[in-house]
Coordinates of C-alpha atoms in Angstrom, one line a residue:
M1 CA 0.0 0.0 0.0
S2 CA 1.5 3.4 -1.0
V3 CA 1.6 6.1 1.6
Q4 CA 0.5 9.6 0.8
L5 CA 2.7 12.2 2.4
T6 CA 1.7 15.8 2.7
E7 CA 3.8 18.3 0.8
R8 CA 5.4 19.5 4.0
Q9 CA 6.2 16.0 5.1
R10 CA 7.8 15.4 1.7
Q11 CA 9.8 18.6 2.1
I12 CA 10.9 17.7 5.6
L13 CA 11.9 14.2 4.5
R14 CA 13.9 15.6 1.5
H15 CA 15.8 18.0 3.8
V16 CA 16.5 15.3 6.4
V17 CA 17.9 12.9 3.8
E18 CA 20.0 15.5 2.1
E19 CA 21.5 16.8 5.3
Y20 CA 22.2 13.3 6.5
L21 CA 23.8 12.3 3.2
R22 CA 26.0 15.4 3.5
S23 CA 27.0 15.3 7.1
G24 CA 26.3 11.7 8.3
R25 CA 24.6 13.1 11.5
A26 CA 21.1 13.0 12.8
V27 CA 19.0 16.0 11.9
G28 CA 17.0 17.8 14.6
S29 CA 13.8 19.9 14.1
K30 CA 15.4 23.2 15.2
A31 CA 18.4 22.9 12.9
L32 CA 16.1 21.8 10.0
V33 CA 13.9 24.9 10.4
E34 CA 17.0 27.1 10.3
R35 CA 18.8 25.4 7.4
A36 CA 15.8 24.7 5.2
S37 CA 14.0 28.0 5.9
L38 CA 10.8 26.2 6.8
S39 CA 7.9 28.6 7.6
V40 CA 6.7 26.5 10.5
S41 CA 7.8 26.1 14.1
P42 CA 10.2 23.4 15.3
A43 CA 7.3 21.9 17.2
T44 CA 5.4 21.4 14.0
V45 CA 8.4 19.9 12.3
R46 CA 8.9 17.5 15.3
N47 CA 5.2 16.4 14.9
D48 CA 5.8 15.7 11.2
M49 CA 9.0 13.9 12.0
S50 CA 7.1 11.7 14.4
V51 CA 4.7 10.8 11.6
L52 CA 7.5 10.0 9.2
E53 CA 9.1 7.9 11.9
A54 CA 5.9 6.0 12.5
L55 CA 5.7 5.3 8.7
D56 CA 9.3 4.0 8.7
F57 CA 10.8 6.9 6.7
L58 CA 12.9 8.2 9.6
A59 CA 14.5 6.6 12.6
H60 CA 15.5 8.0 16.0
P61 CA 19.0 6.7 16.8
H62 CA 20.0 6.2 20.4
T63 CA 19.4 9.2 22.6
S64 CA 19.9 11.8 19.8
A65 CA 17.3 14.5 19.4
G66 CA 17.5 14.2 15.7
R67 CA 16.4 11.7 13.0
V68 CA 18.1 9.8 10.3
P69 CA 16.5 8.3 7.2
T70 CA 15.7 4.6 7.1
E71 CA 16.2 2.4 4.0
H72 CA 12.6 3.0 3.2
G73 CA 13.1 6.8 3.5
L74 CA 16.2 6.7 1.3
R75 CA 14.4 4.6 -1.3
Y76 CA 11.4 7.1 -1.3
Y77 CA 13.8 10.0 -1.6
V78 CA 15.6 8.5 -4.6
Q79 CA 12.3 7.5 -6.4
H80 CA 10.2 10.6 -5.6
L81 CA 12.2 13.5 -4.2
M82 CA 15.7 13.6 -5.6
E83 CA 16.3 16.2 -8.2
E84 CA 18.0 15.0 -11.4
S85 CA 21.6 16.0 -11.7
Q86 CA 24.3 16.0 -14.4
L87 CA 28.0 16.2 -14.3
T88 CA 29.2 19.7 -15.2
P89 CA 30.3 20.3 -18.8
E90 CA 33.9 20.7 -17.5
E91 CA 33.8 17.3 -15.9
Q92 CA 32.3 15.7 -19.0
L93 CA 35.0 17.2 -21.2
M94 CA 37.8 16.0 -18.8
I95 CA 36.4 12.5 -18.7
R96 CA 36.1 12.2 -22.5
H97 CA 39.7 13.5 -22.7
Q98 CA 40.9 10.8 -20.3
F99 CA 39.5 8.1 -22.5
R100 CA 41.2 9.5 -25.6
Q101 CA 44.5 9.2 -23.8
V102 CA 44.5 5.5 -23.1
E103 CA 45.1 2.8 -25.7
Q104 CA 42.1 1.7 -27.7
Q105 CA 41.5 -1.6 -26.0
V106 CA 38.5 -2.8 -24.1
P107 CA 40.3 -3.7 -20.8
S108 CA 42.0 -0.3 -20.7
W109 CA 38.7 1.5 -21.2
L110 CA 36.9 -0.6 -18.6
K111 CA 39.6 -0.1 -16.0
L112 CA 39.5 3.6 -16.6
A113 CA 35.7 3.7 -16.4
A114 CA 35.8 2.0 -13.0
S115 CA 38.5 4.5 -11.8
V116 CA 36.5 7.5 -13.1
L117 CA 33.3 6.3 -11.4
A118 CA 35.2 5.9 -8.2
E119 CA 36.8 9.4 -8.3
T120 CA 33.6 11.1 -9.4
S121 CA 31.3 9.4 -6.8
G122 CA 33.8 8.9 -3.9
N123 CA 32.8 5.2 -3.8
V124 CA 33.8 2.0 -5.5
G125 CA 33.5 2.0 -9.3
L126 CA 32.4 -1.3 -10.8
V127 CA 32.5 -2.3 -14.5
T128 CA 31.9 -5.7 -16.1
P129 CA 33.2 -6.5 -19.6
P130 CA 30.6 -6.7 -22.3
R131 CA 28.8 -10.0 -22.3
A132 CA 27.3 -11.4 -25.4
R133 CA 24.6 -14.0 -25.3
V134 CA 26.7 -15.7 -27.9
E135 CA 30.2 -14.4 -28.5
R136 CA 31.2 -14.0 -32.2
L137 CA 34.5 -13.8 -34.0
R138 CA 35.6 -10.5 -35.5
H139 CA 39.1 -11.3 -36.7
F140 CA 42.0 -13.6 -36.0
E141 CA 45.7 -13.7 -36.9
L142 CA 48.3 -16.5 -36.8
I143 CA 51.9 -15.6 -35.8
S144 CA 54.8 -18.0 -36.1
L145 CA 56.9 -18.3 -32.9
R146 CA 58.9 -21.5 -33.4
R147 CA 59.0 -24.2 -36.0
R148 CA 55.6 -25.7 -35.2
V149 CA 54.4 -23.3 -32.5
V150 CA 52.0 -20.6 -33.5
L151 CA 50.4 -17.7 -31.6
L152 CA 46.6 -17.4 -32.3
V153 CA 45.3 -13.9 -31.6
L154 CA 41.6 -13.3 -32.0
V155 CA 39.3 -10.3 -31.5
T156 CA 35.6 -10.9 -30.8
Q157 CA 32.6 -8.8 -31.7
S158 CA 32.5 -7.4 -28.2
G159 CA 36.1 -6.2 -28.5
T160 CA 37.8 -8.9 -26.3
I161 CA 41.3 -9.8 -27.4
H162 CA 42.4 -13.4 -26.7
Q163 CA 45.7 -15.1 -27.3
S164 CA 46.6 -18.8 -27.2
L165 CA 49.4 -21.1 -28.4
L166 CA 48.8 -23.7 -31.1
E167 CA 51.1 -26.6 -31.9
L168 CA 50.9 -27.6 -35.6
P169 CA 51.4 -31.1 -37.0
R170 CA 54.1 -29.7 -39.3
P171 CA 56.1 -26.5 -39.6
L172 CA 54.5 -23.6 -41.6
E173 CA 56.3 -20.4 -42.7
Q174 CA 54.7 -17.0 -41.7
E175 CA 53.7 -16.5 -45.3
E176 CA 51.6 -19.7 -45.3
L177 CA 50.1 -18.8 -41.9
S178 CA 49.1 -15.3 -43.2
A179 CA 47.6 -16.8 -46.3
L180 CA 45.5 -19.2 -44.2
S181 CA 44.2 -16.5 -42.0
Q182 CA 43.5 -14.2 -45.0
R183 CA 41.5 -17.0 -46.6
L184 CA 39.5 -18.0 -43.5
N185 CA 38.8 -14.6 -42.0
P186 CA 36.1 -13.5 -44.5
E187 CA 34.4 -16.9 -44.1
L188 CA 34.4 -16.8 -40.2
R189 CA 33.7 -13.1 -39.6
W190 CA 30.7 -12.7 -37.1
L191 CA 30.3 -16.5 -36.7
D192 CA 29.7 -18.0 -33.3
R193 CA 31.3 -21.0 -31.7
A194 CA 28.8 -23.6 -33.0
A195 CA 29.0 -22.4 -36.6
I196 CA 32.9 -22.4 -36.5
E197 CA 32.9 -26.0 -35.1
R198 CA 30.7 -27.1 -38.0
R199 CA 33.2 -25.5 -40.4
A200 CA 36.0 -27.4 -38.8
Q201 CA 34.4 -30.8 -39.5
G202 CA 34.9 -30.6 -43.2
A203 CA 38.2 -28.7 -43.3
E204 CA 41.7 -29.9 -44.1
P205 CA 43.8 -30.8 -41.0
I206 CA 45.6 -27.6 -40.2
A207 CA 42.6 -25.4 -41.0
A208 CA 40.4 -27.7 -38.8
L209 CA 42.9 -27.4 -36.0
V210 CA 42.8 -23.6 -36.2
L211 CA 39.0 -23.5 -36.4
Q212 CA 38.7 -25.8 -33.4
R213 CA 41.0 -23.7 -31.3
I214 CA 39.1 -20.5 -32.3
A215 CA 35.8 -22.2 -31.2
E216 CA 37.4 -23.2 -27.9
A217 CA 38.6 -19.7 -27.3
L218 CA 35.1 -18.3 -27.9
H219 CA 33.8 -20.8 -25.4
F220 CA 36.4 -19.7 -22.9
I221 CA 35.7 -16.0 -23.4
E222 CA 31.9 -16.5 -22.9
H223 CA 32.5 -18.2 -19.5
Q224 CA 35.2 -15.9 -18.4
Q225 CA 33.1 -12.8 -18.9
R226 CA 30.5 -14.1 -16.5
S227 CA 32.8 -13.7 -13.5
E228 CA 35.1 -10.8 -14.5
L229 CA 34.8 -7.5 -12.6
Y230 CA 36.8 -4.3 -12.7
A231 CA 36.6 -2.6 -9.3
E232 CA 38.4 0.6 -8.4
G233 CA 38.3 3.1 -5.5
L234 CA 38.2 1.0 -2.4
E235 CA 40.3 3.6 -0.7
H236 CA 37.5 6.2 -1.1
V237 CA 35.0 4.0 0.7
I238 CA 37.0 2.8 3.7
R239 CA 37.7 6.4 4.7
Q240 CA 34.0 7.0 5.3
P241 CA 32.6 7.0 8.9
E242 CA 30.5 3.9 8.3
F243 CA 33.6 1.8 7.8
A244 CA 34.7 2.5 11.4
Q245 CA 32.4 -0.4 12.2
A246 CA 34.2 -3.6 12.8
N247 CA 34.5 -6.0 9.8
L248 CA 32.6 -3.7 7.3
A249 CA 35.7 -3.0 5.2
H250 CA 36.5 -6.8 5.3
L251 CA 33.0 -7.6 4.2
L252 CA 33.2 -5.2 1.3
L253 CA 36.5 -6.9 0.2
E254 CA 34.8 -10.3 0.3
V255 CA 31.8 -9.0 -1.7
L256 CA 34.2 -7.7 -4.4
R257 CA 36.5 -10.7 -4.5
G258 CA 34.2 -13.6 -4.0
G259 CA 32.1 -13.1 -7.1
M260 CA 28.8 -13.2 -5.1
L261 CA 27.9 -9.7 -6.4
L262 CA 27.9 -10.8 -10.0
T263 CA 26.5 -14.3 -9.4
W264 CA 23.5 -13.0 -7.6
L265 CA 22.9 -9.7 -9.4
L266 CA 23.4 -10.1 -13.1
P267 CA 20.7 -12.7 -13.8
Q268 CA 18.2 -10.3 -12.2
L269 CA 19.0 -7.2 -14.3
D270 CA 17.2 -6.0 -17.4
P271 CA 19.6 -4.1 -19.8
S272 CA 16.6 -2.0 -21.1
E273 CA 16.1 -0.4 -17.7
E274 CA 17.3 3.1 -16.9
V275 CA 19.8 3.6 -14.0
R276 CA 18.8 1.4 -11.1
V277 CA 19.4 2.3 -7.4
L278 CA 19.4 -0.7 -5.0
I279 CA 19.5 0.1 -1.3
G280 CA 20.2 -2.3 1.5
S281 CA 17.6 -5.0 1.5
D282 CA 17.0 -4.5 -2.3
L283 CA 20.3 -6.4 -2.7
A284 CA 18.8 -9.4 -0.9
L285 CA 22.1 -11.0 0.1
R286 CA 22.8 -10.6 3.8
E287 CA 26.4 -9.6 3.0
L288 CA 25.2 -6.7 0.9
R289 CA 22.7 -5.2 3.3
P290 CA 25.0 -2.4 4.6
F291 CA 25.6 -1.1 1.0
S292 CA 23.8 0.6 -1.9
L293 CA 24.5 0.1 -5.6
V294 CA 23.8 2.4 -8.5
L295 CA 24.2 0.8 -11.9
T296 CA 23.1 0.7 -15.5
A297 CA 23.9 -1.1 -18.7
Y298 CA 26.2 0.0 -21.5
R299 CA 26.1 -1.6 -25.0
S300 CA 28.8 -3.0 -27.2
G301 CA 27.4 -3.7 -30.7
A302 CA 24.0 -5.2 -31.2
E303 CA 24.3 -8.3 -29.0
S304 CA 26.6 -7.5 -26.1
T305 CA 25.8 -5.7 -22.9
G306 CA 28.0 -4.8 -19.9
W307 CA 27.3 -3.2 -16.6
L308 CA 28.8 -0.3 -14.7
G309 CA 28.0 1.2 -11.4
V310 CA 28.9 2.6 -8.0
L311 CA 29.0 0.6 -4.8
G312 CA 29.2 2.2 -1.4
P313 CA 27.5 2.7 2.0
Q314 CA 23.8 3.5 2.2
R315 CA 24.8 7.1 3.0
M316 CA 25.7 7.9 -0.6
A317 CA 25.4 11.0 -2.7
Y318 CA 22.8 9.4 -4.9
A319 CA 22.2 12.2 -7.3
R320 CA 25.8 12.5 -8.2
A321 CA 26.3 8.7 -8.4
V322 CA 23.3 8.5 -10.8
A323 CA 24.7 11.3 -12.9
A324 CA 28.2 9.7 -13.0
V325 CA 26.8 6.3 -13.9
R326 CA 24.5 7.6 -16.6
F327 CA 27.3 9.7 -18.2
L328 CA 29.9 6.9 -18.1
A329 CA 27.5 4.4 -19.6
S330 CA 27.0 6.8 -22.6
V331 CA 30.7 7.3 -23.0
V332 CA 31.6 3.6 -22.9
S333 CA 28.8 2.7 -25.3
E334 CA 30.1 5.3 -27.8
L335 CA 33.6 3.9 -27.5
M336 CA 32.5 0.3 -28.0
S337 CA 30.4 1.3 -31.0
E338 CA 33.4 3.0 -32.6
L339 CA 35.6 0.0 -31.9
S340 CA 33.5 -3.0 -32.9
G341 CA 30.8 -2.2 -35.5
G342 CA 29.0 -5.5 -35.6
P343 CA 26.9 -7.2 -38.3
D344 CA 24.2 -4.6 -37.8
R345 CA 26.6 -1.9 -39.0
E346 CA 27.8 -3.7 -42.0
G347 CA 24.5 -5.1 -43.2
G348 CA 25.6 -8.7 -42.4

C-alpha cells in the first residue's frame, strides 16, 4: 500500500535525507527549520518527523534528538524527491579526454571507467566486460613463434582480445600462416562457436585445428566474462565513517573478490532499464545489506551488454552517483560502438 505524504512532510523528508547524506549526522527539528528556511515552528516539524518515523521513513538513533532516514526513507527520496543531476560540462569534457589518452583496447577502457566512477562518486566504481549471449569472431591472426608453435590472436565482436598457443602437426612459414588467416577470416567473420565448429568438421587438417582452437577460445571467453569485474576506489570508501564499524571493510572486500555480487545480481538485471538504485535489502544477500548500488547497462554492438555502477555505504550522494553512472555508460557505449561495429553496422 502506497503512503500519501503531505507536501510539508515530503519537504521535511527531503531535507533530512540531504542533510544526513551530506554530514552523516542525525538532523533535529530546530536545525532543520533554520537550514531549510521552513515557515513553521520546530514543534510542527517534530510532529511531522514523528509521523515520518511511524511510517518508517525516519529513525530515532539512540538518545539523539534528531532523526536519520531509514532504508525506506532513502528509497522514497531516490524515487520521488531527488532532483535530477548531471556532471558539469567541464567534468564531462575532462572524462572524455581521459578516454582518448588510453590505448584503444576494451580492458583499458573498462579499468579507466571504473576508476573515473570511483573518483567522481567517492565510492567503489564497478564495471563488467561486455557479455554477449553468444560471442562471435571478428578477426584472427596466426603468428609464427617457433618451427611448429603458432600464436593465435583473435578479436571478438565485443572487442575482447584473446591469445593462445597452437602446436601444428608440421612447420609452416609465416607467409603460409598469413595466407591461411586471410582465406579464413572472411568466411568466419561474425560466426559463433557452434558455426565455427561445424566449419571445422569438413576442413583440411591444419585449418580444422585452427578452427577448433578458435571455437574453444570463444567458449572460454563466454564463460570468463560471467565472472570478471573491474573494481576501483576501495580507498575512497574505507575512509568514510560507516567503515569504522568492525569488519565492514573486510565484508566489502569479500563481496568484491568472492564473485557473489555478479553471481546474484546479473541474472536479475534488465539491460533495457534506466539507472537502477538498489539500497540495502534491495540487494537481498545478507552480506550486501549495509551497502547501496547504483548501476546501469552499456552496450557494445547489437548483441553485447556490460554493466557499470557505483557501490558504497547507504549514506551515498545518490544524485551525483546516478549522474556519473549515466554519463559513463553513454561514453563507454560510444567507444564500444566505434571499436566494434558488428553485423548490424555492415549489413551482415
